[in-house]
PDB file of C-alpha atoms in Angstrom:
ATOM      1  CA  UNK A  22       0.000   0.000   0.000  1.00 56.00           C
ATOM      2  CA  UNK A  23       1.200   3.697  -0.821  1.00 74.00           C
ATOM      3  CA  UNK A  24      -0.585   7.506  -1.535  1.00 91.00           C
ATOM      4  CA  UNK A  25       0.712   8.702  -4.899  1.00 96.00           C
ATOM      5  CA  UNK A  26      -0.908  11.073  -7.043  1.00 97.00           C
ATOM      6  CA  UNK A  27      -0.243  11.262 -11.229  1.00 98.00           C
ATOM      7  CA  UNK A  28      -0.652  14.022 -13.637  1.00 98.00           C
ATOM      8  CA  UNK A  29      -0.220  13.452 -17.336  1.00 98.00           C
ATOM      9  CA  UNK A  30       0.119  16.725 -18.785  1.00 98.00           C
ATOM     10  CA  UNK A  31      -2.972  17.190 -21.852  1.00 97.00           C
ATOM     11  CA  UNK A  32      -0.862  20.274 -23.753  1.00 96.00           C
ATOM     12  CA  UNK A  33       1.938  17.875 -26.000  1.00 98.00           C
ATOM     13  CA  UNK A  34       5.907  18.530 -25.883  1.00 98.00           C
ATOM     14  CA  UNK A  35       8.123  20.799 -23.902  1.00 98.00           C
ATOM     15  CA  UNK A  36       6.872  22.510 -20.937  1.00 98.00           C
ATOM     16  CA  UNK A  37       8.019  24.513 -17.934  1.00 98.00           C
ATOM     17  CA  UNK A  38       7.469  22.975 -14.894  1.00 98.00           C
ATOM     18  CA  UNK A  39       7.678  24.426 -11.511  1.00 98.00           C
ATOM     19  CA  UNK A  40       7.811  21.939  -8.323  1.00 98.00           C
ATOM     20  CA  UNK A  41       7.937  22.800  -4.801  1.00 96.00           C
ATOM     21  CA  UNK A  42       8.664  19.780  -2.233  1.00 94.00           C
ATOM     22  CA  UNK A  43       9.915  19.184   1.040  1.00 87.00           C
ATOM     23  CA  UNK A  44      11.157  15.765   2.552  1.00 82.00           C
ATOM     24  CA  UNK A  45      12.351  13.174   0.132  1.00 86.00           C
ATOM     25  CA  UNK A  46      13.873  13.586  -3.398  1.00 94.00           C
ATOM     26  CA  UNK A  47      13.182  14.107  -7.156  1.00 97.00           C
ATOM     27  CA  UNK A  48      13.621  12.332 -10.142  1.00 98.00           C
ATOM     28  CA  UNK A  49      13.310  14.239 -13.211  1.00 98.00           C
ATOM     29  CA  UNK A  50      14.303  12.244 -16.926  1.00 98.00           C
ATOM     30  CA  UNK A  51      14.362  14.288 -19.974  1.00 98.00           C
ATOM     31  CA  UNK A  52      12.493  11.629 -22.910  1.00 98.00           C
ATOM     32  CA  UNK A  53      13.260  12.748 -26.618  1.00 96.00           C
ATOM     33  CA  UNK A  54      10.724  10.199 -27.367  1.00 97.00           C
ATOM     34  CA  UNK A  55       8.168  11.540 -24.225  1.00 98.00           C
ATOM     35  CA  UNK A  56       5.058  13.430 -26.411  1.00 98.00           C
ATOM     36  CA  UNK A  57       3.195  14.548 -22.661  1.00 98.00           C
ATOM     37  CA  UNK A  58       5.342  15.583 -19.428  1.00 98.00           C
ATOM     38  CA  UNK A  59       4.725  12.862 -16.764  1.00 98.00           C
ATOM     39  CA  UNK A  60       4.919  13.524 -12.555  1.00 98.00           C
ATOM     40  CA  UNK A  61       4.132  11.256  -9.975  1.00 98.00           C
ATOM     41  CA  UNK A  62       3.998  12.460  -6.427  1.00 97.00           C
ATOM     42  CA  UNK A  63       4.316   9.006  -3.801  1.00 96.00           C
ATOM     43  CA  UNK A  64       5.113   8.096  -0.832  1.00 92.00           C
ATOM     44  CA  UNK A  65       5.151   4.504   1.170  1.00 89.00           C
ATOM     45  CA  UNK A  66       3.319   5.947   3.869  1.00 86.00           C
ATOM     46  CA  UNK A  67      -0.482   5.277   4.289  1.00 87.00           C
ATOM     47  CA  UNK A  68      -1.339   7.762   6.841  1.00 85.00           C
ATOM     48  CA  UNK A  69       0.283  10.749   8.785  1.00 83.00           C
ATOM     49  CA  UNK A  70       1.155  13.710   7.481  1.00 85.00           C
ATOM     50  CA  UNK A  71       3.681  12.530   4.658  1.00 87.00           C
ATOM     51  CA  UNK A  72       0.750  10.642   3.447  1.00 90.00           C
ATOM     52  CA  UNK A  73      -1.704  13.829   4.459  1.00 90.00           C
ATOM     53  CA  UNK A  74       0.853  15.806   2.201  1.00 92.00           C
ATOM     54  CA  UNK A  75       0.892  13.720  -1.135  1.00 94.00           C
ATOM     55  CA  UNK A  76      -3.258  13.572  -0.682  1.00 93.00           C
ATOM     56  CA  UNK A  77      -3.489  16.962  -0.407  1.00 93.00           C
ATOM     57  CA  UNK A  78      -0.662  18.185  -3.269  1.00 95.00           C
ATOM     58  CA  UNK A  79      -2.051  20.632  -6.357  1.00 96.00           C
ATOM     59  CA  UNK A  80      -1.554  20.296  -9.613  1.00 98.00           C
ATOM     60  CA  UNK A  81      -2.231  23.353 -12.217  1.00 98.00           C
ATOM     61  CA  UNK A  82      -1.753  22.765 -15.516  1.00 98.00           C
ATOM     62  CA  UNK A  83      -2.033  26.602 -17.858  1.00 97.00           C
ATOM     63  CA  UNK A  84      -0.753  25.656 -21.450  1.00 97.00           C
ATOM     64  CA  UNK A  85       2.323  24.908 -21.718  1.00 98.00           C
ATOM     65  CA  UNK A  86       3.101  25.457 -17.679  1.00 98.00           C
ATOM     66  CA  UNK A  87       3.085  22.753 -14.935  1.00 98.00           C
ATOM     67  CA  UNK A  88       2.885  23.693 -10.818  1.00 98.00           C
ATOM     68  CA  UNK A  89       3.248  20.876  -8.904  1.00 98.00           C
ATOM     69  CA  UNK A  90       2.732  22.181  -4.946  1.00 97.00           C
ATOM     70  CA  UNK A  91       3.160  19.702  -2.295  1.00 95.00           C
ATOM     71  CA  UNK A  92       2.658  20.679   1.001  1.00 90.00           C
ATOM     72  CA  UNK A  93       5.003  20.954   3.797  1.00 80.00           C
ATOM     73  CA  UNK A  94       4.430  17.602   5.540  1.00 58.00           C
ATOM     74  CA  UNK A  95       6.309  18.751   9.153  1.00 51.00           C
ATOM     75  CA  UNK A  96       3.943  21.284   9.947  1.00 43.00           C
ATOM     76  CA  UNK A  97       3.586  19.848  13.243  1.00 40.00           C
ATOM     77  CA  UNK A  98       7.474  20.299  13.605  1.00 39.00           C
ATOM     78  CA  UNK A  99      10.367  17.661  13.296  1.00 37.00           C
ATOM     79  CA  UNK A 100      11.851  16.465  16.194  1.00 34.00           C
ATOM     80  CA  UNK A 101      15.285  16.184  15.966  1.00 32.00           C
ATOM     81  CA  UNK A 102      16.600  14.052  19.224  1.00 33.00           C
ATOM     82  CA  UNK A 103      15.377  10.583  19.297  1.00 34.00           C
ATOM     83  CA  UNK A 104      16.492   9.117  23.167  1.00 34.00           C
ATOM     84  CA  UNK A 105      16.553   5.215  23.031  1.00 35.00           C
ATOM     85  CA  UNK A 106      18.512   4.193  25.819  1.00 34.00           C
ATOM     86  CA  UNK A 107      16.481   1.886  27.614  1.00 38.00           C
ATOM     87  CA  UNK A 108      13.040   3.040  25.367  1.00 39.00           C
ATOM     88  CA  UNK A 109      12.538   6.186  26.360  1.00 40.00           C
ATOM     89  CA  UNK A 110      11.353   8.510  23.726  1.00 42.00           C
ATOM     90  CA  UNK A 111      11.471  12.382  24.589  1.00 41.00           C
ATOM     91  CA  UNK A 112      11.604  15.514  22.960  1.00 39.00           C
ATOM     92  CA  UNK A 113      11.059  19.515  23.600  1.00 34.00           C
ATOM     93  CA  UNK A 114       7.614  18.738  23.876  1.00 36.00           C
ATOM     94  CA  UNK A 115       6.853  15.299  24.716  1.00 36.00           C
ATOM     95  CA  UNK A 116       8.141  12.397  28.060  1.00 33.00           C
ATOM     96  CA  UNK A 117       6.844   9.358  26.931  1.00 34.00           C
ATOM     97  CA  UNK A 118       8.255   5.895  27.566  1.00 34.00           C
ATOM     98  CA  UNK A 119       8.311   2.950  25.448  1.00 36.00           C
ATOM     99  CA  UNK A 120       9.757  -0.594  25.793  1.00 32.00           C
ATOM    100  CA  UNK A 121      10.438  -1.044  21.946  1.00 39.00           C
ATOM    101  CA  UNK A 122      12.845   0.902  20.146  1.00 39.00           C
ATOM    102  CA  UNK A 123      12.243   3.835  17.721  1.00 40.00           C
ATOM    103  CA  UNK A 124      14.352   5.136  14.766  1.00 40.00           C
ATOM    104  CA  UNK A 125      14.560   7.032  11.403  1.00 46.00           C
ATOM    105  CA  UNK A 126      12.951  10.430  10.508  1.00 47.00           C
ATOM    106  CA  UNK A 127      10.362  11.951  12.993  1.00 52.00           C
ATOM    107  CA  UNK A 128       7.397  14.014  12.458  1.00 54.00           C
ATOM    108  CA  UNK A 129       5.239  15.523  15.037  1.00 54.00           C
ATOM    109  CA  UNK A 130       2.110  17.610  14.491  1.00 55.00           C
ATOM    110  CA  UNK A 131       0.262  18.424  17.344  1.00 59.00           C
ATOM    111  CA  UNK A 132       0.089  15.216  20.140  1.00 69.00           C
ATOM    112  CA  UNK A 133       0.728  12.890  17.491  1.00 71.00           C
ATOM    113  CA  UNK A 134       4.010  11.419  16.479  1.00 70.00           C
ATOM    114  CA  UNK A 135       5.006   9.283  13.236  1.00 66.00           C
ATOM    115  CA  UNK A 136       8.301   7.521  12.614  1.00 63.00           C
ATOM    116  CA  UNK A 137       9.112   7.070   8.996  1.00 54.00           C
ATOM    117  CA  UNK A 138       5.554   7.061   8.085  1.00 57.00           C
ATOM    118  CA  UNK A 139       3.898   4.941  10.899  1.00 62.00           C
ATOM    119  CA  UNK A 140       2.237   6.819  13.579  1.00 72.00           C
ATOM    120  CA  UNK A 141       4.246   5.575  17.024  1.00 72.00           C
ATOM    121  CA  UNK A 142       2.034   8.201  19.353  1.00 76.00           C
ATOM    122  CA  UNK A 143      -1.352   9.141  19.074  1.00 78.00           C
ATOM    123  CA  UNK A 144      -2.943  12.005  21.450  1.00 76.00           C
ATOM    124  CA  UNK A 145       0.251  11.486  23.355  1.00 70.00           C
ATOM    125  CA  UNK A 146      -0.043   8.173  23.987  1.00 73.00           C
ATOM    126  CA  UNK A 147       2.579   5.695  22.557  1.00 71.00           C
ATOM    127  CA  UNK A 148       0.747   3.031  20.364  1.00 75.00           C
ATOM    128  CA  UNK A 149       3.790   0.823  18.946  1.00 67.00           C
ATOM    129  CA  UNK A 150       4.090  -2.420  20.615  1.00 61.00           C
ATOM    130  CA  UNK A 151       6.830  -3.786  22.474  1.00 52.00           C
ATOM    131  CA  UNK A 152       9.622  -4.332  20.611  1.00 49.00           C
ATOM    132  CA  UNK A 153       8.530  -2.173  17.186  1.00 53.00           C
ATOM    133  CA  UNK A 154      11.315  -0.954  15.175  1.00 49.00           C
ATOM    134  CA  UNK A 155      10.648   1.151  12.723  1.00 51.00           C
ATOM    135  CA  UNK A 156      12.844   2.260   9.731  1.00 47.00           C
ATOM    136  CA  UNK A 157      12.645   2.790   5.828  1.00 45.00           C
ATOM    137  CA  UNK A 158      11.503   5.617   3.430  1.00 47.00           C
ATOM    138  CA  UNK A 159       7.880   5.322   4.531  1.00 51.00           C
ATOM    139  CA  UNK A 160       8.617   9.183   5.696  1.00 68.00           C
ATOM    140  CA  UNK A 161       9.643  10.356   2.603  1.00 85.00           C
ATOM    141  CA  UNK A 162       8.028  11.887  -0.631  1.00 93.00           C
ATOM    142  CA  UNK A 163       9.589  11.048  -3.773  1.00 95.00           C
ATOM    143  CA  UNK A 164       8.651  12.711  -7.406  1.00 97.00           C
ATOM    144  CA  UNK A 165       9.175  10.992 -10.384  1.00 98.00           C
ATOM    145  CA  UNK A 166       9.379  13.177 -13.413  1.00 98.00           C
ATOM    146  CA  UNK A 167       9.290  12.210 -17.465  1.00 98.00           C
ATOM    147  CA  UNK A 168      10.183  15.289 -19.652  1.00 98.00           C
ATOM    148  CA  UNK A 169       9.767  15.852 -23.573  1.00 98.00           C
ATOM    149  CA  UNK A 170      12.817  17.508 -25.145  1.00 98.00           C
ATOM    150  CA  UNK A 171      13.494  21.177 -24.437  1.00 98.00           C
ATOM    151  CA  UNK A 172      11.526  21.728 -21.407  1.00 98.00           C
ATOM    152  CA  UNK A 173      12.359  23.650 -18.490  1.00 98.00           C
ATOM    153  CA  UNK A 174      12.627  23.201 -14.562  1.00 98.00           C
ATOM    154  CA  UNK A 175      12.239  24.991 -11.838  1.00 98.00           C
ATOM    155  CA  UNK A 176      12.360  23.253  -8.347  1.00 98.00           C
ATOM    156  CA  UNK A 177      12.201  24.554  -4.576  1.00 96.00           C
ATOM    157  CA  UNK A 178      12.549  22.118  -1.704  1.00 93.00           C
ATOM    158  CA  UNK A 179      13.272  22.326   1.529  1.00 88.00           C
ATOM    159  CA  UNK A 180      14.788  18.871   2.732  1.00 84.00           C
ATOM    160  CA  UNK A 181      15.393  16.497  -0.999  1.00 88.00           C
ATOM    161  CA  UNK A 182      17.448  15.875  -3.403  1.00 93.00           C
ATOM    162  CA  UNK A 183      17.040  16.444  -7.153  1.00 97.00           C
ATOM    163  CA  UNK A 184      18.567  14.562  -9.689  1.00 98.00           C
ATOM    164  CA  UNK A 185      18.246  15.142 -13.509  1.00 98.00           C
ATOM    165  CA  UNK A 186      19.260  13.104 -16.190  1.00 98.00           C
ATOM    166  CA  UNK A 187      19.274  14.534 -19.809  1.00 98.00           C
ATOM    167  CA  UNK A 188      19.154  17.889 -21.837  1.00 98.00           C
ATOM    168  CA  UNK A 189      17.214  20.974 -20.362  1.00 98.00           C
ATOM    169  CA  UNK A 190      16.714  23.797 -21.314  1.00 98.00           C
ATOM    170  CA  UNK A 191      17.193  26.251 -17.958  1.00 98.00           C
ATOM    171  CA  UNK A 192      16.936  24.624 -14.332  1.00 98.00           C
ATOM    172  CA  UNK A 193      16.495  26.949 -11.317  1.00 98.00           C
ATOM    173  CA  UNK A 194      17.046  25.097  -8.322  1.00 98.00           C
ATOM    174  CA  UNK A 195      16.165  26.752  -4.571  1.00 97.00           C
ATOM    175  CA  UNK A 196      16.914  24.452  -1.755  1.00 95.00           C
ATOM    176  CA  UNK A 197      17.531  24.964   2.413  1.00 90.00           C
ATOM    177  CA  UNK A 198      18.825  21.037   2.321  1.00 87.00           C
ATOM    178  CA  UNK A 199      19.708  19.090  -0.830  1.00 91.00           C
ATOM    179  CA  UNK A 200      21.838  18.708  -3.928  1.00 95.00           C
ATOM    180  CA  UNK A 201      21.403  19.228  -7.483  1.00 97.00           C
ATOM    181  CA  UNK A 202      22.989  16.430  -9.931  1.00 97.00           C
ATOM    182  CA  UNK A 203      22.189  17.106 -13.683  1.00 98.00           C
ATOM    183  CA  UNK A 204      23.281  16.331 -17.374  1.00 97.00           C
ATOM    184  CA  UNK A 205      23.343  19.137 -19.383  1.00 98.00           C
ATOM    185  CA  UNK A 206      21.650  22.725 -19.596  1.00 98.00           C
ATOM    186  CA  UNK A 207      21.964  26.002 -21.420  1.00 98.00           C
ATOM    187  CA  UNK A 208      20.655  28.129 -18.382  1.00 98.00           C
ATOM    188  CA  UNK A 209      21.434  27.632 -14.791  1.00 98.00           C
ATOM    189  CA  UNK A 210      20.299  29.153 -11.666  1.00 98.00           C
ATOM    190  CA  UNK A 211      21.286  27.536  -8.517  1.00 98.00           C
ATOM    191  CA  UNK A 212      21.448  28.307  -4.764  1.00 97.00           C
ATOM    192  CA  UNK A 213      21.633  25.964  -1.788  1.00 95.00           C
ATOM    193  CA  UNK A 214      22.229  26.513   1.451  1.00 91.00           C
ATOM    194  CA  UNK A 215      23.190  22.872   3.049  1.00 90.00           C
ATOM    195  CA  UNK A 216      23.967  21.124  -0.263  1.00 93.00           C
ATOM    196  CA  UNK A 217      26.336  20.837  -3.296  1.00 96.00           C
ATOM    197  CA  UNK A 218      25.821  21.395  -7.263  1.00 97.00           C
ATOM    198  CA  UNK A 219      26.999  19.068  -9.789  1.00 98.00           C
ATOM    199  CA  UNK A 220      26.103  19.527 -13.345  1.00 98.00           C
ATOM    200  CA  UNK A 221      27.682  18.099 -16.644  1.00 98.00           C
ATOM    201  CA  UNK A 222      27.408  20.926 -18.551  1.00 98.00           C
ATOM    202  CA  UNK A 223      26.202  24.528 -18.851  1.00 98.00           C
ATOM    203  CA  UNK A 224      25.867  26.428 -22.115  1.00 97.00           C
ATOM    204  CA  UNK A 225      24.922  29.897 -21.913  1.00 97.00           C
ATOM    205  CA  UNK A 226      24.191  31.072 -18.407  1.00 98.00           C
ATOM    206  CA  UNK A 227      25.620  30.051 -15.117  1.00 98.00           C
ATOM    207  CA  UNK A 228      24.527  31.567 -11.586  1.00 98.00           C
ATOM    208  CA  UNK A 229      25.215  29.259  -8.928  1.00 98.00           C
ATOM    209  CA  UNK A 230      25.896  29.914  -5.197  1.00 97.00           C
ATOM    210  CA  UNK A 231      26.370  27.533  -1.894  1.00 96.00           C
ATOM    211  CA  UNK A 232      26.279  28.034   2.228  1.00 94.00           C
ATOM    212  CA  UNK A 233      27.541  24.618   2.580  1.00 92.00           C
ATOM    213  CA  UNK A 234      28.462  22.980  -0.546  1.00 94.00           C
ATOM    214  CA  UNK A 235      30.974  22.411  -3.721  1.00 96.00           C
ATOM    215  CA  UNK A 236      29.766  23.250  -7.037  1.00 98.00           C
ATOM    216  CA  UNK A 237      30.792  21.355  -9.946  1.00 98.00           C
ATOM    217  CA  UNK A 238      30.858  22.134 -13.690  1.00 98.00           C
ATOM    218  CA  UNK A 239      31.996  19.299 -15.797  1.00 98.00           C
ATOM    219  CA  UNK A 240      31.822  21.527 -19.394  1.00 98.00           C
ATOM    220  CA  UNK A 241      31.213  25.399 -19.189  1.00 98.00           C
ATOM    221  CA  UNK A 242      30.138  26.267 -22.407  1.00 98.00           C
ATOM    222  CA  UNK A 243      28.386  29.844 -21.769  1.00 97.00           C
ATOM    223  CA  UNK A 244      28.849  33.125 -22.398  1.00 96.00           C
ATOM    224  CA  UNK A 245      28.415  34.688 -18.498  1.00 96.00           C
ATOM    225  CA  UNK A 246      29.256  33.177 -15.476  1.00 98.00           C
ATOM    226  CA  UNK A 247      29.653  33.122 -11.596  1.00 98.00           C
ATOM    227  CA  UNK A 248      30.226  30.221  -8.948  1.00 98.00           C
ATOM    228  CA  UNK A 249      30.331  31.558  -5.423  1.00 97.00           C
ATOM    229  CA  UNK A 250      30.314  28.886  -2.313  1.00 96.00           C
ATOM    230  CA  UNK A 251      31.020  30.071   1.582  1.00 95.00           C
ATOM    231  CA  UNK A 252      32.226  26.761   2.204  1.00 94.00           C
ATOM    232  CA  UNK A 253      33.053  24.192  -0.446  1.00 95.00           C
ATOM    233  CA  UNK A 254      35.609  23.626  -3.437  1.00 97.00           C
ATOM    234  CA  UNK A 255      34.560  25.082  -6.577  1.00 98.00           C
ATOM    235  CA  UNK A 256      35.993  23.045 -10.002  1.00 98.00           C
ATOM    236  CA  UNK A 257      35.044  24.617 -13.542  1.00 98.00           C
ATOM    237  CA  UNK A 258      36.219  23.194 -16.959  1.00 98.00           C
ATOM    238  CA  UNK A 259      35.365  26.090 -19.254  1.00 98.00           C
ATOM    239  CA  UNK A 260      35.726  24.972 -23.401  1.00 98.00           C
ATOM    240  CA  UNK A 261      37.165  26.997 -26.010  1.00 97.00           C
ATOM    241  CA  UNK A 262      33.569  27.869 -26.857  1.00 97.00           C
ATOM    242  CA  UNK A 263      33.006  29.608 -23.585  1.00 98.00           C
ATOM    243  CA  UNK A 264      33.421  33.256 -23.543  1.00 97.00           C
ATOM    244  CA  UNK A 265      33.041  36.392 -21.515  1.00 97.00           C
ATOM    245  CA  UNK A 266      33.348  36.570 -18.001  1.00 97.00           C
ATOM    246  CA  UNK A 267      33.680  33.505 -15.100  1.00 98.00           C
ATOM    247  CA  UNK A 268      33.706  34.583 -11.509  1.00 98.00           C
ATOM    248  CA  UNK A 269      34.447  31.925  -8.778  1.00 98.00           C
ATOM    249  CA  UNK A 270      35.007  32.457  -5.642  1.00 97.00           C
ATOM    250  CA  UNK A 271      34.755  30.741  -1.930  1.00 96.00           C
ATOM    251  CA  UNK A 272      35.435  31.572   1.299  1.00 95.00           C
ATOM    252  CA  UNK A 273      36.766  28.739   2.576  1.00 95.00           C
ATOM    253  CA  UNK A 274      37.670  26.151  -0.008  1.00 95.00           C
ATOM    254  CA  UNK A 275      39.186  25.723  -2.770  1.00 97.00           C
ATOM    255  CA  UNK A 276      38.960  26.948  -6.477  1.00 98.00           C
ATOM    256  CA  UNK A 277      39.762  25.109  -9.740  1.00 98.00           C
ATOM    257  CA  UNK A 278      39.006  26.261 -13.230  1.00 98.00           C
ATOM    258  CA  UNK A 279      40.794  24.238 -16.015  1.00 97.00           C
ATOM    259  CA  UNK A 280      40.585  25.987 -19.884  1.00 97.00           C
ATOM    260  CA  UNK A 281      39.857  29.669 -18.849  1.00 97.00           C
ATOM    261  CA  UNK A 282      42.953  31.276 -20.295  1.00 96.00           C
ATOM    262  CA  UNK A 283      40.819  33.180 -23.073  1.00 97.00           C
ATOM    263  CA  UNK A 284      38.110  34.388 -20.644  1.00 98.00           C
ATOM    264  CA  UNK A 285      38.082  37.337 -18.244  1.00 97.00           C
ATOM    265  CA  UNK A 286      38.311  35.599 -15.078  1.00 97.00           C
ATOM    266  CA  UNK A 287      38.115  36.241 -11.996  1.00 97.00           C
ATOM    267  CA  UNK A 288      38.971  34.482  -8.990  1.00 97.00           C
ATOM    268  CA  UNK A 289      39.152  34.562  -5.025  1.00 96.00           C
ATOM    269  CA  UNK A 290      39.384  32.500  -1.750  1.00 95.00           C
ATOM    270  CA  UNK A 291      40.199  33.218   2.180  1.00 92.00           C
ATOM    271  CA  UNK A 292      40.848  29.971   3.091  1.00 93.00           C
ATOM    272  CA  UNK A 293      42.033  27.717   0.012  1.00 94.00           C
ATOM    273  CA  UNK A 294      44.039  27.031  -3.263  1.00 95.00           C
ATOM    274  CA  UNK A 295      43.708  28.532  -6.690  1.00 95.00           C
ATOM    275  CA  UNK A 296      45.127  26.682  -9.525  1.00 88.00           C
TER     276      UNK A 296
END
């Protein structure tokens, strides 16, 4: 048993999709052969508020545009400390005691408590049995993505990763915890706070900052550039098609940008290398 929602887009080829999701990961594959975008929205749980979440998601579908809104499933709160020495389960706002053991992601809204999907307190009473151990991606939301050729992405999450495989046209990534991995794109907007970019290629645009992350260019094709990271390396291979300005800089980490001796570049670190 799992909650999933599908939406199978009714306008044919490219589109622009913009996805907002917290807690889990997403999967987006770009399909030269794909004639209508694809998204499912699942999760293993059956109830709680991960499950709530994927019940209650939006889809809006305006021509060739896609918003895919899932709600923020720890509404209630996650509870970060999980005490099982001996059973006991505590937290800022709950004392409870239990003789089983309980581990993996929590999420609390109001007096009830679920562990990776399962609910282990209800009205703040524990419920598990002796002995329960509870573990898996049940308290996760994953989004699976199918893309024609030359569409777009746009993605905000809070706690996931995304990971894209094929060509795109632009890709702005927003994300408070999570990495970006992707194939190739002309235009790309990224900024993380806990979380690193890695992308095989750029080819016209690249704005890309990190808190806490490196950031990775395998081919930088483009014509304007800038990498910044506070803490993380930063590694660049720019081609002899590139052109224009490339900025990278980090404050502590270092910077490496291989094939840049025909651009204006510009580089800086505090605490690091530049070679």
């Amino acid at each position: 048993m799992s909650s999933e929602k599908i939406h199978i887009m009714t306008t044919a080829g490219a589109i622009k999709l913009d996805l907002s999701v917290s807690n889990g990961a997403v999967n987006v594959t770009v399909d030269p052969k794909a004639v209508y975008a694809r998204v499912r929205v699942h999760t293993a749980a059956t109830e709680g508020p991960v499950a709530d979440a994927v019940n209650d998601m939006m889809f809006t579908e305006r021509g060739d545009k896609l918003a895919v809104s899932v709600p923020d499933d720890m509404v209630g709160g996650v509870i970060t400390q999980i005490f099982n020495s001996g059973g006991r389960y505590g937290s800022s706002s709950y004392s409870i005691v239990n003789t089983g053991s309980m581990t993996g992601s929590v999420v609390a809204s109001g007096r009830d408590v679920w562990v990776d999907g399962r609910q282990i307190v209800k009205d703040g009473t524990v419920i598990a049995a002796q002995g329960t151990a509870v573990g898996g991606g049940a308290g996760t939301i994953t989004v699976d993505v199918i893309l024609p050729a030359g569409s777009s992405l746009a993605v905000r999450t809070k706690n996931a990763e995304t990971t894209v495989r094929g060509d795109l046209e632009s890709i702005r990534f927003d994300a408070r915890n999570g990495s970006l991995q992707a194939g190739s794109v002309k235009v790309l907007e990224a900024e993380t706070h806990n979380g690193s970019v890695l992308v095989d290629s750029v080819d016209t645009e690249l704005e890309t900052s990190t808190h806490n992350g490196s950031i990775t260019i395998g081919a930088y094709n483009g014509r304007r550039g800038s990498a910044r990271t506070h803490n993380g390396d930063v590694t660049i291979s720019a081609t002899p098609t590139s052109s224009g300005r490339l900025a990278a800089r980090t404050h502590n980490g270092n910077i490496r940008v291989r094939g840049a001796g025909h651009l204006d570049l510009k580089t800086s670190t505090h605490n690091g290398r530049v070679w």
